[in-house]
Every structure is written in C-alpha cells, then in structure tokens.
CSV table of C-alpha atoms in Angstrom, one decimal:
chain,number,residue,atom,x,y,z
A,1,UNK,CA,0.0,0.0,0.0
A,2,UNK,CA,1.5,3.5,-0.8
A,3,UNK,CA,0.7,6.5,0.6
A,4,UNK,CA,-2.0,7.7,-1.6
A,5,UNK,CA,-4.3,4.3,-1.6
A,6,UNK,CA,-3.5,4.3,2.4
A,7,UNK,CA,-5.0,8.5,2.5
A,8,UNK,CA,-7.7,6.8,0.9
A,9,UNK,CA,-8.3,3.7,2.4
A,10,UNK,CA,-8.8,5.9,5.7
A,11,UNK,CA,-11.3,8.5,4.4
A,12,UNK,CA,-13.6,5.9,3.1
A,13,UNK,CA,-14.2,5.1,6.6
A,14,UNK,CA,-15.4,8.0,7.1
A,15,UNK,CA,-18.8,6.9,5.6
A,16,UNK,CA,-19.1,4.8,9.1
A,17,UNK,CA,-19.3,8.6,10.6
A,18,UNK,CA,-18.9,9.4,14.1
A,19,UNK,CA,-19.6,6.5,17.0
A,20,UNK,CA,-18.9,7.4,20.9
A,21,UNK,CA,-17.8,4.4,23.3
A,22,UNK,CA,-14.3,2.8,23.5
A,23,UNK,CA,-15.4,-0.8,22.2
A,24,UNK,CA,-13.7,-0.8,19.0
A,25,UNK,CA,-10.8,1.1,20.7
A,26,UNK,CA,-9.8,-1.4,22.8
A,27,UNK,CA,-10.6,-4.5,20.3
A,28,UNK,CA,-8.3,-2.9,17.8
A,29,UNK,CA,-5.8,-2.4,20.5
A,30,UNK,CA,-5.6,-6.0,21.7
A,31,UNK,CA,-4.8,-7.0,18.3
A,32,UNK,CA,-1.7,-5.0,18.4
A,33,UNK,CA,-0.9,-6.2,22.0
A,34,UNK,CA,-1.9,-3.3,24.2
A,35,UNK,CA,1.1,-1.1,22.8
A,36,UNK,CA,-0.5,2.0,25.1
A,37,UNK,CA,0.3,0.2,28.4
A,38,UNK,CA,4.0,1.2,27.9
A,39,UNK,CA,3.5,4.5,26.5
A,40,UNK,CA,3.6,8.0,28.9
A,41,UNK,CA,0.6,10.0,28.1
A,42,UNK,CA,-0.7,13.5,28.3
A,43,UNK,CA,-4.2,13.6,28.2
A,44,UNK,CA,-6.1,16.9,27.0
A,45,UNK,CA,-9.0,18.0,26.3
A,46,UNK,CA,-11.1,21.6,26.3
A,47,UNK,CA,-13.8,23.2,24.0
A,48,UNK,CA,-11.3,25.9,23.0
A,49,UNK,CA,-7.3,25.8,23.6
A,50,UNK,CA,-6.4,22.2,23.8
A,51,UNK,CA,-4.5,22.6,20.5
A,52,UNK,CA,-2.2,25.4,21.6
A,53,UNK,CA,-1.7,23.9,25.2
A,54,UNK,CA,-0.4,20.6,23.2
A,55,UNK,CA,1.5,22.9,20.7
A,56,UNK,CA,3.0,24.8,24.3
A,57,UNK,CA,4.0,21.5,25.9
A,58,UNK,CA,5.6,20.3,23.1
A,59,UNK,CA,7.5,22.8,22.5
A,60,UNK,CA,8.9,22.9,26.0
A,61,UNK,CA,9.2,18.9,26.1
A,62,UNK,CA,11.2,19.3,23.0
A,63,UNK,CA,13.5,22.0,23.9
A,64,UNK,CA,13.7,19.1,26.9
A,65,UNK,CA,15.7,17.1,24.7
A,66,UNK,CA,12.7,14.4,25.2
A,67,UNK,CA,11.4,12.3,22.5
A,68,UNK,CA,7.9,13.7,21.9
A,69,UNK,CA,4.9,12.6,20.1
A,70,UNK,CA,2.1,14.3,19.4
A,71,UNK,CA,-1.7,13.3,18.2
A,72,UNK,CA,-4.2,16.2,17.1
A,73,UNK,CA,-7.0,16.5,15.1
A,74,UNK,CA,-8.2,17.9,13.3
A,75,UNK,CA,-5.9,18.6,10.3
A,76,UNK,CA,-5.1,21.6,8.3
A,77,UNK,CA,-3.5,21.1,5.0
A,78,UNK,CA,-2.4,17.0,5.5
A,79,UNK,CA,-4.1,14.1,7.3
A,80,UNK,CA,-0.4,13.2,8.3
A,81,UNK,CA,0.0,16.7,10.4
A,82,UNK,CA,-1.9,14.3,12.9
A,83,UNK,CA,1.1,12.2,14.1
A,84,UNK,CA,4.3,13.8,14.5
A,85,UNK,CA,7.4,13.0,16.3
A,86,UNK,CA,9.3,16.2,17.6
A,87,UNK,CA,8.0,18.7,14.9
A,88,UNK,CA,8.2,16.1,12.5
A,89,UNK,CA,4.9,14.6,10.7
A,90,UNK,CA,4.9,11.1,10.0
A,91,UNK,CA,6.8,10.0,6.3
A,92,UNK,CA,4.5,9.0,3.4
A,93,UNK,CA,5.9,5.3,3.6
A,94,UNK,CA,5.8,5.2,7.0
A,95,UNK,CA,1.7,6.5,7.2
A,96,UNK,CA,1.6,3.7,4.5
A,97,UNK,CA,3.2,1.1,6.7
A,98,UNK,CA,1.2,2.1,9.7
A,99,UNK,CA,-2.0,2.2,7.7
A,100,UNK,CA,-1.4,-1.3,6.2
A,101,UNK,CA,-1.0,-2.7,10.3
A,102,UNK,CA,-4.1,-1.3,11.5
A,103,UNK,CA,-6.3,-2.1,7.7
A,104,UNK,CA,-5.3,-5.4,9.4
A,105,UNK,CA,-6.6,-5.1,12.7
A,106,UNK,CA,-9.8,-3.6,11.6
A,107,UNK,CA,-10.7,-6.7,8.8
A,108,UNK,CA,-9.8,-8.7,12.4
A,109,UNK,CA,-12.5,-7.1,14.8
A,110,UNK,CA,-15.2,-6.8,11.7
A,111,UNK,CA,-14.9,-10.6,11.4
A,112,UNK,CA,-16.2,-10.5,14.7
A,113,UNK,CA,-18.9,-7.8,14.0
A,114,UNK,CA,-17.5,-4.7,14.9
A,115,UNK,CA,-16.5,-1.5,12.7
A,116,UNK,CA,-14.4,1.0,13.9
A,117,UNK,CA,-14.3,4.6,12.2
A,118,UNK,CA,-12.0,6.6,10.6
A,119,UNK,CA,-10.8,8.4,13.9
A,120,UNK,CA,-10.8,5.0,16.2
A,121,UNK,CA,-8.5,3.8,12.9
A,122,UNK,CA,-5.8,6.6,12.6
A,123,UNK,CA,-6.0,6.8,16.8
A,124,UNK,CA,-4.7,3.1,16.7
A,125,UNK,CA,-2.2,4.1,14.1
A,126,UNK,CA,-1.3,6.8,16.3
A,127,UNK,CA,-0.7,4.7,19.6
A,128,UNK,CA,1.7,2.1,16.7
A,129,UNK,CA,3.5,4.3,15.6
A,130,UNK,CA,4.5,6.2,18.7
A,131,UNK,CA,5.3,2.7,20.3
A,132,UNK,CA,7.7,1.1,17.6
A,133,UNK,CA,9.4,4.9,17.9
A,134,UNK,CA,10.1,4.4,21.5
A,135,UNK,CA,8.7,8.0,22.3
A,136,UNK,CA,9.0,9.7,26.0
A,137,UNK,CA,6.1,11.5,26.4
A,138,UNK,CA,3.1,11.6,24.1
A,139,UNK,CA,0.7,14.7,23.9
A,140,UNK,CA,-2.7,12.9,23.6
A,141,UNK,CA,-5.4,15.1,22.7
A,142,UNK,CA,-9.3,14.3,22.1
A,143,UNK,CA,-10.8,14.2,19.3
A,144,UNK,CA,-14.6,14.9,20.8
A,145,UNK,CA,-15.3,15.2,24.9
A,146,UNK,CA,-13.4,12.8,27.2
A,147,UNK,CA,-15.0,9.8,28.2
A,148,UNK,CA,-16.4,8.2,24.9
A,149,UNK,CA,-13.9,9.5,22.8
A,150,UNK,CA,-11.4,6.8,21.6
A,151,UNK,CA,-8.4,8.4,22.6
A,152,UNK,CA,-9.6,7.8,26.4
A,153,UNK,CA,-8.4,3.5,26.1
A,154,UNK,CA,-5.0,5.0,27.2
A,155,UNK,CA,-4.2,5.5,31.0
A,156,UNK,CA,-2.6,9.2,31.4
A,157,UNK,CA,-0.1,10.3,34.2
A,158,UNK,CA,-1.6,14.0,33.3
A,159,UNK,CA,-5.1,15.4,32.3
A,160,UNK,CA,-5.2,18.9,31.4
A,161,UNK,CA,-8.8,20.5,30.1
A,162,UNK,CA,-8.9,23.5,29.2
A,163,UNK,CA,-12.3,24.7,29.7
A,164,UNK,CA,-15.7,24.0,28.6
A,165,UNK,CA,-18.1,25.7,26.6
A,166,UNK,CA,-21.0,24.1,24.2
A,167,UNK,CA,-19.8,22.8,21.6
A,168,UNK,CA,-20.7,19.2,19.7
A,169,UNK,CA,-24.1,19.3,21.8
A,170,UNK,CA,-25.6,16.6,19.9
A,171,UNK,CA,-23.2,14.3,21.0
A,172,UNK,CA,-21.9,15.8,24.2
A,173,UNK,CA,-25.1,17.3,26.1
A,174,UNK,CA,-27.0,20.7,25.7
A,175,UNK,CA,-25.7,22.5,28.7
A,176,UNK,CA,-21.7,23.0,30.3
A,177,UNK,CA,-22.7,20.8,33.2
A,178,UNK,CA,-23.5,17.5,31.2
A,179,UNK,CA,-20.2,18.6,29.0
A,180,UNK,CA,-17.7,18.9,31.6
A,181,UNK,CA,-19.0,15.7,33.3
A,182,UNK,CA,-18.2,14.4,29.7
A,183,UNK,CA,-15.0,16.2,29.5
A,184,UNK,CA,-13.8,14.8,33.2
A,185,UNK,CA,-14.0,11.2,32.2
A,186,UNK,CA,-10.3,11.6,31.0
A,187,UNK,CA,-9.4,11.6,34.5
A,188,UNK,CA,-7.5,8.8,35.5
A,189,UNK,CA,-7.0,7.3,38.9
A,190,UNK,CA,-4.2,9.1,41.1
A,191,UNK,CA,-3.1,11.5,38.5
A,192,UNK,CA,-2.7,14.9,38.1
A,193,UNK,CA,-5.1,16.9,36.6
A,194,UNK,CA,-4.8,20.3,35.5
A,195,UNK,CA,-7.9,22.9,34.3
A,196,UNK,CA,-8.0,26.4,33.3
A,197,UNK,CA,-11.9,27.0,33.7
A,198,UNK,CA,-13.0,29.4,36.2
A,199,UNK,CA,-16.5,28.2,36.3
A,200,UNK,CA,-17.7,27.5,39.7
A,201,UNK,CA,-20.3,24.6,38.3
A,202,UNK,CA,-17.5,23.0,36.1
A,203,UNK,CA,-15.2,23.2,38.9
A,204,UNK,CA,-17.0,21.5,41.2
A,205,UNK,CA,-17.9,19.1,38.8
A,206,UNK,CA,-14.1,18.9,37.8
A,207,UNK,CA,-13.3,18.3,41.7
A,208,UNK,CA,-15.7,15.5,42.6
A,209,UNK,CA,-14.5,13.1,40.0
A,210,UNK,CA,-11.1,14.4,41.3
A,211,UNK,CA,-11.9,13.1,45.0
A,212,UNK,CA,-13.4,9.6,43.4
A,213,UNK,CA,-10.5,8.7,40.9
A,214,UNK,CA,-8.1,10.2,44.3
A,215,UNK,CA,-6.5,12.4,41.7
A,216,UNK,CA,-4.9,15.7,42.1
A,217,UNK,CA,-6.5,19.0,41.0
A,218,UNK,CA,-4.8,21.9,40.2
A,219,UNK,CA,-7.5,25.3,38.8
A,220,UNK,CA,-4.9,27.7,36.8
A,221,UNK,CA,-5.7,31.2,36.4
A,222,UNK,CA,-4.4,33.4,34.3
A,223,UNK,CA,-3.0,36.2,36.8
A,224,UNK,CA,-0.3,34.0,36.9
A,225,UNK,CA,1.1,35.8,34.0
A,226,UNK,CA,1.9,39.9,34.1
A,227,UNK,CA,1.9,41.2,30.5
A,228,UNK,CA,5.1,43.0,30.1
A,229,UNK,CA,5.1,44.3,26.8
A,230,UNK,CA,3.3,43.2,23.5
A,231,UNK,CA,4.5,43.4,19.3
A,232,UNK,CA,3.0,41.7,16.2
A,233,UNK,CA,5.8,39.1,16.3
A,234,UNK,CA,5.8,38.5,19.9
A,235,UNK,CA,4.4,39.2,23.9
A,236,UNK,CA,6.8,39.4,27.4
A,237,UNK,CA,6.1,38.2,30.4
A,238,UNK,CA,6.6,37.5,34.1
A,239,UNK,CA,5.5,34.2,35.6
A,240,UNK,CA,4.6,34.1,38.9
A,241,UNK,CA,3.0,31.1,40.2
A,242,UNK,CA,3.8,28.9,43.7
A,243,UNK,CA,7.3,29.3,44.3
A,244,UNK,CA,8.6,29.8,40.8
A,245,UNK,CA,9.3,33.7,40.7
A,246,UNK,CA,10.1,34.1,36.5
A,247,UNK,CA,10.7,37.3,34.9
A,248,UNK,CA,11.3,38.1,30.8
A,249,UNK,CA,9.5,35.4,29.2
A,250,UNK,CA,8.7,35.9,25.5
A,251,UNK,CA,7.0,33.8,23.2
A,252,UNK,CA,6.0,34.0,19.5
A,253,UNK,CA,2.4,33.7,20.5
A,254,UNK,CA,0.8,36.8,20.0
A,255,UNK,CA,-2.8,36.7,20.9
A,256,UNK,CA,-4.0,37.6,24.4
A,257,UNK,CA,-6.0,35.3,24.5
A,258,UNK,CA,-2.6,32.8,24.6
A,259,UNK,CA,-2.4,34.0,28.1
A,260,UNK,CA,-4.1,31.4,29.7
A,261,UNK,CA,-3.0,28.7,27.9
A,262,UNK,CA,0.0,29.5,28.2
A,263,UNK,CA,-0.3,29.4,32.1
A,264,UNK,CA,-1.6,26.2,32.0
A,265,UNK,CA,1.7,24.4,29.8
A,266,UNK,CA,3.9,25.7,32.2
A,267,UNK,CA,2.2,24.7,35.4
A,268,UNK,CA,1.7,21.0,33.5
A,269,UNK,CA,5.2,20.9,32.4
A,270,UNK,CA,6.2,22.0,35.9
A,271,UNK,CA,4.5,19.1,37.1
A,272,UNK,CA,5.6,16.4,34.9
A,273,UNK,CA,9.1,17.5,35.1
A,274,UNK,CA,8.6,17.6,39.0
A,275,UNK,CA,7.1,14.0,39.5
A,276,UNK,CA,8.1,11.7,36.1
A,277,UNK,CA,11.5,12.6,35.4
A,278,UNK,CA,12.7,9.9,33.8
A,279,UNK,CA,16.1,10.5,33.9
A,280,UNK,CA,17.0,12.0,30.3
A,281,UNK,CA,16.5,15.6,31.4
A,282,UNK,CA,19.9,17.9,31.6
A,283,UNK,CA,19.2,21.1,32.3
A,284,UNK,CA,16.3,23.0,34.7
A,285,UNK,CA,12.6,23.2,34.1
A,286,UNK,CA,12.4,27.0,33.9
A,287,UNK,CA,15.1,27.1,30.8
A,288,UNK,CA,13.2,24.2,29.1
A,289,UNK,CA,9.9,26.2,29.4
A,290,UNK,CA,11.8,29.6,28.4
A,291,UNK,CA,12.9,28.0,25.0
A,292,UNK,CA,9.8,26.2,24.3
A,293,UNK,CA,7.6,29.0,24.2
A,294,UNK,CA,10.4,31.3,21.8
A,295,UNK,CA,10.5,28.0,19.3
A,296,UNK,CA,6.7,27.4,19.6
A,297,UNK,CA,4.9,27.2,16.1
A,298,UNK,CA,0.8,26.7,15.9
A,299,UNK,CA,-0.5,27.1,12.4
A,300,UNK,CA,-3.8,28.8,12.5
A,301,UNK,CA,-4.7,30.3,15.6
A,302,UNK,CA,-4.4,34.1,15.2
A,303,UNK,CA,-1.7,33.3,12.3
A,304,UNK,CA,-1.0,36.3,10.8
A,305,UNK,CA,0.1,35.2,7.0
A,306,UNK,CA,0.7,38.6,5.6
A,307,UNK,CA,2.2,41.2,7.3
A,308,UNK,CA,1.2,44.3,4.4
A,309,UNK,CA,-1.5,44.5,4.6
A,310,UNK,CA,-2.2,42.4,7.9
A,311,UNK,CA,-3.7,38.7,7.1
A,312,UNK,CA,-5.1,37.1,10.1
A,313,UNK,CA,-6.2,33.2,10.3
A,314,UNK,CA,-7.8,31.5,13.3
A,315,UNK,CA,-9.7,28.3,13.6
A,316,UNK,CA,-11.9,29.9,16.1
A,317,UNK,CA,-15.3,27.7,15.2
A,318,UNK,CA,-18.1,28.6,18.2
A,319,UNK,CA,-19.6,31.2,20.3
A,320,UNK,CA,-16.7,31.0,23.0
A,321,UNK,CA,-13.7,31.0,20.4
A,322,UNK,CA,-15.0,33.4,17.9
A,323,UNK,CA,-15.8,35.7,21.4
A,324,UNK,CA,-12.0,35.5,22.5
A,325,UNK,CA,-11.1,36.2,19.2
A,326,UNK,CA,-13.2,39.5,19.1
A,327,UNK,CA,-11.4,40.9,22.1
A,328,UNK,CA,-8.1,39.8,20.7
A,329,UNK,CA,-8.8,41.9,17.5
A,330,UNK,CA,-10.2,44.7,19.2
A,331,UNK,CA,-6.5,44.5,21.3
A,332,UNK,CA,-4.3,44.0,18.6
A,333,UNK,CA,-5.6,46.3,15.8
A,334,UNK,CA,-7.4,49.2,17.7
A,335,UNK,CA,-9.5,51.5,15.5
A,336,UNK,CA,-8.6,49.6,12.6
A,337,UNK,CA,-11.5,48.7,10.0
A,338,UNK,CA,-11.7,45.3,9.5
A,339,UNK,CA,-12.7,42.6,6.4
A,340,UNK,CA,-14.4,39.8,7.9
A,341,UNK,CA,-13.5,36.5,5.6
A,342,UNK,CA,-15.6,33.7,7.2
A,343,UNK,CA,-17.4,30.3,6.8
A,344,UNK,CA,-18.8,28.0,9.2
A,345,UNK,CA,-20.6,24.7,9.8
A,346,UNK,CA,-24.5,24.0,10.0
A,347,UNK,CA,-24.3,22.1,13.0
A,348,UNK,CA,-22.5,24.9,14.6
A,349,UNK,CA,-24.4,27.8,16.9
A,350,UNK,CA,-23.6,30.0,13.8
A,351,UNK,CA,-26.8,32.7,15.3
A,352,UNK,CA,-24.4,33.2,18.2
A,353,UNK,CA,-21.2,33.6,15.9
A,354,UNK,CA,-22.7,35.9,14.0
A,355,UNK,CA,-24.2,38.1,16.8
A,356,UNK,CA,-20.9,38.3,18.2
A,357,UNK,CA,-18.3,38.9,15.5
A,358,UNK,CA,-20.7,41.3,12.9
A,359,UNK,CA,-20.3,44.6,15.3
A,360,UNK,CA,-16.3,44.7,14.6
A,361,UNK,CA,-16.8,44.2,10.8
A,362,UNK,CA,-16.7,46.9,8.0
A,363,UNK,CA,-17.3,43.8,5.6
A,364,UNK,CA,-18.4,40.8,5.6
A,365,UNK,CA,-17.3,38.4,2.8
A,366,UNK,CA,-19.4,34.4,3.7
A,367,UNK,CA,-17.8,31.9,2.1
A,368,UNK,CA,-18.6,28.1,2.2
A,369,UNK,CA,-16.1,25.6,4.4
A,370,UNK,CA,-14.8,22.5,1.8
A,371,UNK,CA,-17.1,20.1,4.2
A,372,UNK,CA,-20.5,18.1,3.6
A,373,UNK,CA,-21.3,19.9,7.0
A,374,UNK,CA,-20.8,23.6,5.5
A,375,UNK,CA,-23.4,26.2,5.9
A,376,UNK,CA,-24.8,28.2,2.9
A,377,UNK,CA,-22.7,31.1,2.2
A,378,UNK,CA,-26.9,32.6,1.6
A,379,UNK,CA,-28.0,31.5,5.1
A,380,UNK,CA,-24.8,32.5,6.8
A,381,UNK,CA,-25.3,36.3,5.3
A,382,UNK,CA,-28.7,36.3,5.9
A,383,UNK,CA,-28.2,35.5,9.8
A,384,UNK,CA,-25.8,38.6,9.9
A,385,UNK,CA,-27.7,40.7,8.4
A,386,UNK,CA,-29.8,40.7,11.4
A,387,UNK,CA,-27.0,42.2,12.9
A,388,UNK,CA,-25.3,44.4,11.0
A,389,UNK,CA,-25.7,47.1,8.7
A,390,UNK,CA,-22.6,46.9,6.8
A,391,UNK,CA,-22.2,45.0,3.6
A,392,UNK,CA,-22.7,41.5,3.4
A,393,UNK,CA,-21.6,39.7,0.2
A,394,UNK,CA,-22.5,35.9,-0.2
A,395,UNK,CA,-21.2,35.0,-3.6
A,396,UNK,CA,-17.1,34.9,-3.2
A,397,UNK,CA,-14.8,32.1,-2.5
A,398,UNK,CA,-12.2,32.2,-0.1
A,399,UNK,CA,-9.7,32.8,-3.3
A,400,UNK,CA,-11.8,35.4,-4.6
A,401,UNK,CA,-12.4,37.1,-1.4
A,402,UNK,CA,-8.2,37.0,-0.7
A,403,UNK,CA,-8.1,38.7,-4.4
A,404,UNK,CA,-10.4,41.0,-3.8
A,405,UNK,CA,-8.8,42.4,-0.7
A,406,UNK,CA,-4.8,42.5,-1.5
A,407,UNK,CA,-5.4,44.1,-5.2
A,408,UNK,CA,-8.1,46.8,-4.0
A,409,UNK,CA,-6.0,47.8,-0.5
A,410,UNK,CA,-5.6,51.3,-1.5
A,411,UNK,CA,-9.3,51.9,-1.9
A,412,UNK,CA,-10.4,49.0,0.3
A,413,UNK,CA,-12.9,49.8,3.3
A,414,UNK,CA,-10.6,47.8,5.4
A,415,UNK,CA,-7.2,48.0,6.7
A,416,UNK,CA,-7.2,44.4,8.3
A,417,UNK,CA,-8.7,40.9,6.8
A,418,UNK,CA,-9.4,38.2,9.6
A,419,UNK,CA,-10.6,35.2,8.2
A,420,UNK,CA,-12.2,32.2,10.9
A,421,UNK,CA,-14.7,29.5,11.7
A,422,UNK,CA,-13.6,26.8,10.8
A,423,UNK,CA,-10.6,24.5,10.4
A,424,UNK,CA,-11.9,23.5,7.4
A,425,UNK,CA,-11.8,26.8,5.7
A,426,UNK,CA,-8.6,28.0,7.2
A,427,UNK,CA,-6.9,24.7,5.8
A,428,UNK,CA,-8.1,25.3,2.7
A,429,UNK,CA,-7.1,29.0,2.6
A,430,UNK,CA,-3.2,28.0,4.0
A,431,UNK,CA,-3.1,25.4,1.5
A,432,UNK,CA,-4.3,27.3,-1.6
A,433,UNK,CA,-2.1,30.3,-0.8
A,434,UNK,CA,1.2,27.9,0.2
A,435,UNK,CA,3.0,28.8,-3.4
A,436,UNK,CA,1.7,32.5,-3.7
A,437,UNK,CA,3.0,35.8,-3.3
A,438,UNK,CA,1.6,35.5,0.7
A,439,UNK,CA,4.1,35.1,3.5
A,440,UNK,CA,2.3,31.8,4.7
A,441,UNK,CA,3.8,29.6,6.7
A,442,UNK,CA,5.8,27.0,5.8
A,443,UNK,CA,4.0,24.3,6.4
A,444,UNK,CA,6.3,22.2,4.0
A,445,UNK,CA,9.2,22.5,6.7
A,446,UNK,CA,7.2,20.3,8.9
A,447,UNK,CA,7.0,17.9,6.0
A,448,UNK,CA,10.4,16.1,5.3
C-alpha cells in the first residue's frame, strides 16, 4: 500500500461517521498487543485551547531534549499533520506502513462484527506508531469530549482541560454541566489533573470526579502571568505562580488570548518534570519552558500570513472561540476597520457567531467551508444581516475574497482581513495560498 491508496483507504471510513464508546478502541488495540500500556501519556482536552496547550508543551518537552509525540485533530492542509514526532509529521511510507497494520486489525474485529471509524483507525495508528518509535512523552489530545472518545483507552499520568463551553451538543449534552462531566471522564485514577476553567459549576464538577478517581487538582488562572510588553511578532512576560518567581518570558504567541494557555503548559510541564523525570533531562525546568515558548509554532490560531496588509487566520469555530477572538482583535488592531472573511458549519451555533463577530466588521465576505457539514454562504449572510448594517456579500470564495482584498488595498474599506470559523476553511485557505505571493507559513518545513 503506498501513501495515496492508504490516505484513501482511511477516508472511506469516514462513511461509518462518528460512533462514541471505546469498544472498538480497545478491540483494535488487543490486536496490536496493548502497545498503550508502555506508552507515557498526556491527556487533554477543552472546548477551546487544547491545541495550543499541546503545541506549548511540546514545545517545552522538545526543547527538553525528550522524544515527543504528538496526536491532534483535526488537520489543516495534511491528514499526516496528525502524528508527529518532535515537529516532524509522520513519512508517506511510514503512514503507508502504519495504515497497512491497522487495515489489518480492523478486517480482524469486523470478522467479529465490529466496525471501527476513521478516527478510532488513525487513533490506533497513532498509539503504533508512537510505540515502535520508542517516544518519552506523548501529547494525547481528544478528538470529541473525554470519556467516549477513543483516545480515552490510554491511562494518562496528566489530564489537562482546558475549559468547557457548548460545543458538539448533539453528541456531548445541551448545557456546560453534562459537558464537563463528559470532559472529566479523561481523568485517571491518582493523577494529576490540570484545568483552566474558572466556572464555579465546572469546577465542582471537575473536583468530585477528582476526589473519586483520588486524583490531584490543580485550577490555573491566568493572573499567573503579568503582560510585560506586546509586538505583532511576539508578547513578554513575568510568571509568577507557587514558588517559581520568573521574569522576561517571551514567546512567538501573540494573541491575548494565549495567556491562559500558556499558564496552563507551564504549570503542566512543571508538574511532569517535577514528579516523572525519567532520567533524560539535563538542564532546569524553567530554561526548558523559556525555550519552548520562543521556538513554539501553531498554524492557524491568530496566524498572521501577511504582514502588508495584515492577514489574520484563526480556527476559532463557536460562540466562545469566535468571542476570544473578538477581544483579541479589538487588542491587537485598535481603530482599525476590519474585512471579515468567514465560513462555518450547519451544526454549529452560527446565530451566536454571527451576533458576536458582525459589530467589529466593515465587511463581511461568507464563504462556504470544503465540508459536507458547511453552511450556505446565503444562510450565513442572511443570519448577519440581522445584525449588522454593513455590507454583506454571499457569492465569493475564499480565493476570490483574498483577491479582492490584497489588489483593492488602496481603496479597500478595510485596513485588516481576519478570516475564521472553521478548520476547514482555514486549511483550505493555507493550502491554496502555500506557493503565492503570501508570506504563509511553511507548512512544507514540517514535511520532510
């Protein structure tokens, strides 16, 4: 099997759609022997964050000199940006390889009458791959929830969630209670477990399943960090949080919105270099944190991909991302008109989006996400029309809208295009514009 029939051979699974429970999990993972039992896991979940806190720890568990592998979903531009192995995505042959193991395992368990999805499939892969490459550490993150999504057949030393918002509340529950109890079954028993919600209801929630699974709880707040000074390229900091007294932190993540997350890697890498050293580390936690968060790289969360005139991609995709994102605008380009570039979902709250985004739009360009799930770009731009009263086009494509806005800057009626909601759209937009004129960036680096 080469790479291209492998691609393949997993996204026809996705016809079996999306099925919560760890059954299939687990049967696929006894046919491989239980690899996850000697594997080191991170577990982390979140409505809104969990990528960048994995891209954070990462970083820092890189700069660590430890082996580091990291699972994610969903992609941007390649299904293989899902596995990688410090910074590295997995090879073509080797996604082959591993996709020819678990094609295996899966006609095994359907013999038996079972039929595991495309995510349960490349989450197996995942768990292969990181144990024939004798990884440290693995940065685990969900793919939906906690406690029926597949990734939660692995026993973690760590659980970080981020926090909880409604999101996927067909599948999860209509209200944050029933979400985080969702959320909290990635708590394992005597762990550590980490959270940056500052909702009294989740927290409580968060701290009885903490009591029953006798794990510890640590609630991170952002005061931790003191905002020292702030560019387009980078922010400074001073850390302040137990008895760790840091001062003159940078890091390449802009947004303010970073803040928080970024106070939660560093008390989870503070922990896991405090109680599971394993040995291999040479050097102090606070200089392995200082260089992770310089060398960080997240594609699409408040990526700016051209400088002049400013080009802003985020994945933001619901009523609580697409609200941080707001303020972060409003922060970062004060009094600046802005071109809104967006696209979202039908089974998204895209009333809410809308009401909360239109007020810090000059324009509105909808566009329509590369998904069977998209949204008409018609009923996306009739919904804000209800709340704004600047223009609203509804017949431009991402490309067209890009064109539109870099060859008419001196008479545009923006200074500034954002362009969000949904990962589908922004990997579409970073891989269409990856050989232009556009400073993108380079995703192929990540590639070889």
């Amino acid at each position: 099997m080469d790479y291209i029939h492998a691609e393949q051979y997993l996204y026809d699974l996705r016809v079996r759609g999306t099925k919560l429970g760890l059954e299939n999990t687990r049967r696929l993972l006894a046919t491989i022997n239980n690899p996850q039992n000697e594997l080191v896991f991170i577990h982390i979940a979140g409505t809104n964050g969990k990528g960048s806190v994995t891209a954070l720890l990462n970083a820092i568990f890189t700069a660590a000199g430890l082996k580091t592998g990291v699972f994610t979903s969903p992609h941007l531009v390649s299904l293989r940006e899902r596995l990688k192995i410090n910074n590295r995505v997995i090879s073509p042959s080797q996604f082959a390889r591993y996709t020819s193991r678990i094609k295996n395992s899966i006609e095994e368990v359907t013999r038996n009458g079972y039929t595991p999805t495309f995510f349960e499939a490349v989450t197996i892969m995942a768990i292969d791959y990181f144990h024939n490459q004798a990884v440290d550490i693995v940065l685990w993150e969900t793919g939906m929830g906690g406690t029926y999504d597949a990734t939660n057949a692995v026993n973690s030393v760590i659980s970080i969630i981020t926090n909880v918002a409604l999101d996927h509340c067909r599948f999860l529950g209509d209200t944050v209670d029933k979400i985080a109890r969702d959320k909290a079954g990635i708590i394992k028993p005597n762990s550590h477990f980490l959270t940056a919600s500052n909702d009294r209801a989740v927290l409580e929630i968060f701290q009885e399943v903490c009591s029953r699974q006798n794990a510890v709880m640590q609630a991170i707040s952002e005061s931790c960090i003191h905002p020292a000074a702030s560019s387009s390229i980078k922010q400074e900091f001073d850390f302040e949080g137990g008895c760790e007294r840091w001062a003159n932190i940078s890091t390449n993540l802009t947004a303010p919105y970073q803040r928080k997350n970024i106070a939660l890697a560093i008390h989870a890498a503070l922990t896991f270099f405090s109680r599971h050293d394993s040995g291999k580390l040479y050097g102090s936690a606070q200089t392995f944190i200082r260089k992770g968060l310089m060398k960080v790289k997240l594609n699409g969360r408040f990526e700016r991909i051209c400088s002049d005139p400013p080009i802003i991609v985020d994945v933001a995709h619901n009523p609580a991302g697409i609200a941080e994102l707001k303020e972060t605008i409003l922060t970062v380009f004060p009094n600046k008109k802005i071109a809104l570039l967006i696209g979202v979902l039908r089974d998204k709250d895209y009333d809410s989006i809308c009401r909360i985004i239109a007020p810090i739009a000059n324009v509105i360009f909808c566009t329509e996400p590369v998904s069977e799930r998209k949204l008409s770009a018609l009923e996306l731009a009739k919904t804000f029309r209800l709340y704004t009263k600047c223009p609203v086009h509804d017949s431009y494509s991402a490309e067209q809208t890009l064109d539109i806005f870099l060859n008419n800057r001196n008479n545009s009626s923006a200074d500034v295009l954002l362009i969000c909601g949904s990962f589908y759209l922004i990997g579409d937009v970073l891989k269409r514009r990856q050989l232009t004129l556009l400073k993108v960036h380079d995703v192929q680096s990540d590639y070889r």
